[in-house]
Each structure stands twice: as C-alpha cells, then as structure tokens.
Amino acid sequence: MRPLLQIGNLINLQDARSSAAVGFDMINFSLAKGDPRKLSVSLVWNIIQWLSGPEVVLEINAESQDELKEATAQFPIHFAAIPYADRQAVDFSLAPAWILRGFHPESPAAVEAALAEIQALDRPVYLELSLETALEALAYEAYFPDLFLHFEEMREATTFVQLKKEAVKGLSFYDEAEEEFGQLHYENIDDFLEVFFDQYERDP
C-alpha cells in the first residue's frame, strides 16, 4: 500500500482543486490562531464544496479548539492536526482521527515512547516526524505504518521515495511545496509526483 499524500495548509480554491486533481489524498486547512495561513470556518466550508476525493484535515492549536467544534458542527472532517507540543491541552474527542505534527525525533526509542503514548487514546492518532534527510528517516522504518514524514525540502521526499522499503502511513508537504507564500509550486510538485507514482506503480 502506497503512502498517503498530504498537503497544507492551503489558503485558496485553485491550489486545493489542483492538489485534488493531481492525486493528493489529504488536504489541510488551518484554523490555528496565530497562523498566517489561518482561514475562517466559512471559507474552508466554501472551498471543500468544490473538492471531490481528498480527505479534509483541519490544523488547529490549543487555542483554536472552539473553531474546530464550530467546523465539525457544519461539515464532516477526517482528521484534525495539532502540534505535538499541544497534545496535552487538546480534547481528542473533537475529531475522529488526529495527526500530531512537528515531532523532531532524537532516536528510535523516542519515537517508540511517543507512539506508546498515542496508542492509549481511543481513536486513530498518527505521529508526524519532521526530518532533514531521507537517510535519517530509515532509522524509523520499524514504525513506518504509524508515521507521517515531513521533510524540510521536497528533494528529500523524492529521495525517500526512491529509497523506500516499506511504505509509511503518509508523506506531508507544507511551505516547502510553495513557490511563494500561499501559492503552490506546481512544477516542483509535478516532478515529485512523477517519481512517486512511477515508484509505487511498480509495486506488486
């Protein structure tokens, strides 16, 4: 099974529709207070009316749980995402599944401990590792089914796809996939997707 492809935090309909069309499985929108990419609940609702296929992920922080409640009262979502550091201050009952973002692992043991904490929750929760290089990611291969990976540069995500052994849960892209603030770099995304779908189409 190939990794899920997640992209965010998008701020306009054009990028959201393009991401859906080229094969991203999950599209993120931010409701997090203080985030320059923060959207209103009504704008997120208006954008997702034009999307077909991708799962909706809402990015929040500890200060924006009320907006998550407002959103889920108006439309269904698949995941909420929060910074790993905010995990103790968030009510996990507010969303059906979660991604804990921005975990910078010190060792495989640290990842194992974080996953053990997550498994005590009563719903699907995944850990997203923030990494510099594809080679660094291979140290965590034993935990790939429970992990999303985010690389600081898109070329490292491409290298990871070429090096991959077992599929991770997903690969996440954020501002490194932009040409400028709030505007995706379509050429770079197309280059990555060409390698990605070529690699996984060869799988039995």
Tab-separated table of C-alpha atoms in Angstrom:
chain	number	residue	atom	x	y	z
A	1	MET	CA	0.000	0.000	0.000
A	2	ARG	CA	1.431	3.352	-1.010
A	3	PRO	CA	1.814	6.272	1.402
A	4	LEU	CA	-0.960	8.810	1.653
A	5	LEU	CA	-0.016	12.229	0.291
A	6	GLN	CA	-0.933	15.179	2.489
A	7	ILE	CA	-0.583	18.854	1.559
A	8	GLY	CA	-1.303	22.012	3.528
A	9	ASN	CA	-2.004	24.462	4.799
A	10	LEU	CA	-3.746	25.699	1.663
A	11	ILE	CA	-5.427	29.082	1.505
A	12	ASN	CA	-7.130	29.232	-1.881
A	13	LEU	CA	-9.510	27.215	-4.042
A	14	GLN	CA	-7.166	26.983	-7.032
A	15	ASP	CA	-4.445	25.186	-5.079
A	16	ALA	CA	-6.967	22.945	-3.331
A	17	ARG	CA	-8.588	21.842	-6.590
A	18	SER	CA	-5.218	21.345	-8.270
A	19	SER	CA	-3.976	19.228	-5.355
A	20	ALA	CA	-7.068	17.051	-5.539
A	21	ALA	CA	-6.712	16.640	-9.297
A	22	VAL	CA	-3.074	15.522	-9.229
A	23	GLY	CA	-3.565	12.881	-6.558
A	24	PHE	CA	-3.151	14.260	-3.044
A	25	ASP	CA	-5.168	12.176	-0.614
A	26	MET	CA	-5.399	14.700	2.226
A	27	ILE	CA	-5.734	18.481	2.055
A	28	ASN	CA	-5.087	20.598	5.128
A	29	PHE	CA	-6.618	23.924	6.068
A	30	SER	CA	-5.572	25.866	9.131
A	31	LEU	CA	-7.882	27.137	11.852
A	32	ALA	CA	-4.959	27.694	14.239
A	33	LYS	CA	-4.903	31.047	15.966
A	34	GLY	CA	-1.731	32.959	15.154
A	35	ASP	CA	-1.090	31.036	11.928
A	36	PRO	CA	-0.652	33.401	8.937
A	37	ARG	CA	-2.445	30.770	6.829
A	38	LYS	CA	-5.453	30.656	9.150
A	39	LEU	CA	-8.815	30.568	7.373
A	40	SER	CA	-12.308	31.125	8.695
A	41	VAL	CA	-14.565	28.123	9.117
A	42	SER	CA	-16.894	29.532	6.461
A	43	LEU	CA	-14.077	29.873	3.914
A	44	VAL	CA	-12.925	26.297	4.498
A	45	TRP	CA	-16.510	25.164	4.012
A	46	ASN	CA	-16.780	27.117	0.744
A	47	ILE	CA	-13.548	25.602	-0.590
A	48	ILE	CA	-14.334	21.990	0.230
A	49	GLN	CA	-17.651	22.236	-1.599
A	50	TRP	CA	-15.566	22.249	-4.787
A	51	LEU	CA	-13.420	19.247	-3.876
A	52	SER	CA	-14.036	15.596	-4.612
A	53	GLY	CA	-11.862	12.792	-3.327
A	54	PRO	CA	-9.336	14.102	-0.779
A	55	GLU	CA	-9.894	13.821	2.939
A	56	VAL	CA	-10.159	17.094	4.847
A	57	VAL	CA	-7.639	17.817	7.593
A	58	LEU	CA	-8.096	20.810	9.894
A	59	GLU	CA	-4.975	22.189	11.538
A	60	ILE	CA	-5.524	23.652	14.999
A	61	ASN	CA	-3.598	24.538	18.117
A	62	ALA	CA	-4.615	24.512	21.754
A	63	GLU	CA	-6.155	27.988	21.420
A	64	SER	CA	-8.425	27.147	18.482
A	65	GLN	CA	-10.452	24.179	19.731
A	66	ASP	CA	-13.659	26.205	19.661
A	67	GLU	CA	-13.209	26.761	15.929
A	68	LEU	CA	-12.737	23.038	15.420
A	69	LYS	CA	-16.041	22.489	17.240
A	70	GLU	CA	-17.691	25.087	15.007
A	71	ALA	CA	-16.305	23.414	11.884
A	72	THR	CA	-17.316	19.866	12.783
A	73	ALA	CA	-20.835	21.078	13.571
A	74	GLN	CA	-21.116	22.315	9.977
A	75	PHE	CA	-19.319	19.693	7.874
A	76	PRO	CA	-17.564	16.336	8.257
A	77	ILE	CA	-13.792	16.158	8.556
A	78	HIS	CA	-11.485	13.163	8.503
A	79	PHE	CA	-8.561	14.351	10.637
A	80	ALA	CA	-7.515	17.184	12.880
A	81	ALA	CA	-3.834	18.024	13.197
A	82	ILE	CA	-2.107	19.692	16.127
A	83	PRO	CA	1.482	20.481	17.088
A	84	TYR	CA	2.937	17.629	19.099
A	85	ALA	CA	3.725	20.085	21.898
A	86	ASP	CA	-0.014	20.894	22.289
A	87	ARG	CA	-1.161	17.299	22.716
A	88	GLN	CA	-1.758	17.555	26.473
A	89	ALA	CA	-4.055	20.567	26.053
A	90	VAL	CA	-6.369	19.217	23.348
A	91	ASP	CA	-9.657	17.325	23.624
A	92	PHE	CA	-9.190	14.368	21.266
A	93	SER	CA	-12.930	13.675	21.225
A	94	LEU	CA	-13.347	16.682	18.912
A	95	ALA	CA	-12.232	14.790	15.793
A	96	PRO	CA	-12.431	11.192	14.543
A	97	ALA	CA	-8.680	10.907	13.958
A	98	TRP	CA	-5.591	13.000	14.610
A	99	ILE	CA	-2.094	13.787	13.396
A	100	LEU	CA	0.453	15.089	15.892
A	101	ARG	CA	2.722	17.361	13.884
A	102	GLY	CA	6.242	18.634	14.345
A	103	PHE	CA	7.852	15.797	16.296
A	104	HIS	CA	11.639	16.062	15.952
A	105	PRO	CA	12.899	12.613	16.944
A	106	GLU	CA	16.116	12.189	18.870
A	107	SER	CA	16.201	8.415	18.444
A	108	PRO	CA	14.022	5.416	17.564
A	109	ALA	CA	13.422	4.988	21.289
A	110	ALA	CA	11.892	8.466	21.458
A	111	VAL	CA	9.547	7.607	18.595
A	112	GLU	CA	8.587	4.333	20.255
A	113	ALA	CA	7.764	6.153	23.502
A	114	ALA	CA	5.674	8.759	21.671
A	115	LEU	CA	3.744	6.060	19.813
A	116	ALA	CA	3.094	4.188	23.058
A	117	GLU	CA	1.514	7.348	24.472
A	118	ILE	CA	-0.629	7.745	21.361
A	119	GLN	CA	-1.866	4.156	21.494
A	120	ALA	CA	-3.521	4.858	24.839
A	121	LEU	CA	-6.017	7.164	23.097
A	122	ASP	CA	-9.400	5.861	21.985
A	123	ARG	CA	-9.149	6.816	18.312
A	124	PRO	CA	-6.644	6.702	15.434
A	125	VAL	CA	-3.745	9.060	16.095
A	126	TYR	CA	-0.623	9.279	13.970
A	127	LEU	CA	2.743	10.866	14.628
A	128	GLU	CA	4.326	13.158	12.041
A	129	LEU	CA	8.124	13.278	12.114
A	130	SER	CA	9.916	16.405	10.924
A	131	LEU	CA	13.186	15.339	9.343
A	132	GLU	CA	16.006	16.868	7.333
A	133	THR	CA	17.072	13.957	5.151
A	134	ALA	CA	15.690	10.803	3.609
A	135	LEU	CA	18.505	8.716	5.039
A	136	GLU	CA	17.610	9.923	8.518
A	137	ALA	CA	14.106	8.531	8.037
A	138	LEU	CA	15.325	4.987	7.504
A	139	ALA	CA	16.235	4.749	11.203
A	140	TYR	CA	12.483	4.732	11.942
A	141	GLU	CA	11.458	2.099	9.410
A	142	ALA	CA	10.097	-0.240	12.085
A	143	TYR	CA	7.445	2.387	12.920
A	144	PHE	CA	6.519	3.476	9.377
A	145	PRO	CA	2.888	2.221	9.460
A	146	ASP	CA	2.128	4.697	12.276
A	147	LEU	CA	4.058	7.651	10.880
A	148	PHE	CA	3.697	10.573	8.544
A	149	LEU	CA	7.013	12.012	7.393
A	150	HIS	CA	7.701	15.643	6.595
A	151	PHE	CA	10.976	16.758	5.022
A	152	GLU	CA	12.223	20.329	5.016
A	153	GLU	CA	12.961	20.160	1.289
A	154	MET	CA	10.937	18.448	-1.430
A	155	ARG	CA	14.001	16.822	-2.947
A	156	GLU	CA	14.445	14.808	0.258
A	157	ALA	CA	10.898	13.479	-0.080
A	158	THR	CA	11.766	12.436	-3.629
A	159	THR	CA	14.924	10.715	-2.405
A	160	PHE	CA	12.954	8.934	0.300
A	161	VAL	CA	10.502	7.577	-2.266
A	162	GLN	CA	13.422	6.241	-4.281
A	163	LEU	CA	14.985	4.654	-1.180
A	164	LYS	CA	11.802	3.356	0.393
A	165	LYS	CA	11.471	-0.164	1.675
A	166	GLU	CA	8.138	-0.392	3.481
A	167	ALA	CA	5.550	2.308	2.970
A	168	VAL	CA	5.000	4.904	5.661
A	169	LYS	CA	1.452	5.938	6.522
A	170	GLY	CA	1.945	9.189	4.654
A	171	LEU	CA	4.157	11.975	3.354
A	172	SER	CA	3.338	15.566	4.289
A	173	PHE	CA	4.113	18.779	2.410
A	174	TYR	CA	3.835	22.340	3.634
A	175	ASP	CA	5.583	25.598	2.733
A	176	GLU	CA	8.475	23.775	1.024
A	177	ALA	CA	5.946	22.965	-1.730
A	178	GLU	CA	5.223	26.667	-2.341
A	179	GLU	CA	6.639	28.993	-4.975
A	180	GLU	CA	5.726	31.958	-2.803
A	181	PHE	CA	3.571	32.442	0.264
A	182	GLY	CA	0.189	30.834	-0.294
A	183	GLN	CA	0.938	29.689	-3.857
A	184	LEU	CA	1.975	26.132	-4.663
A	185	HIS	CA	4.967	25.442	-6.887
A	186	TYR	CA	3.258	23.271	-9.479
A	187	GLU	CA	6.421	22.334	-11.366
A	188	ASN	CA	8.170	21.027	-8.256
A	189	ILE	CA	5.056	19.130	-7.188
A	190	ASP	CA	4.723	17.560	-10.645
A	191	ASP	CA	8.379	16.486	-10.549
A	192	PHE	CA	7.850	14.769	-7.192
A	193	LEU	CA	4.612	13.108	-8.247
A	194	GLU	CA	6.207	11.711	-11.404
A	195	VAL	CA	8.788	9.883	-9.269
A	196	PHE	CA	6.239	8.919	-6.618
A	197	PHE	CA	3.672	7.338	-8.905
A	198	ASP	CA	6.338	5.676	-11.020
A	199	GLN	CA	7.829	4.074	-7.901
A	200	TYR	CA	4.588	2.845	-6.416
A	201	GLU	CA	3.056	1.735	-9.707
A	202	ARG	CA	5.931	-0.755	-9.919
A	203	ASP	CA	4.881	-2.375	-6.654
A	204	PRO	CA	3.149	-5.751	-7.000
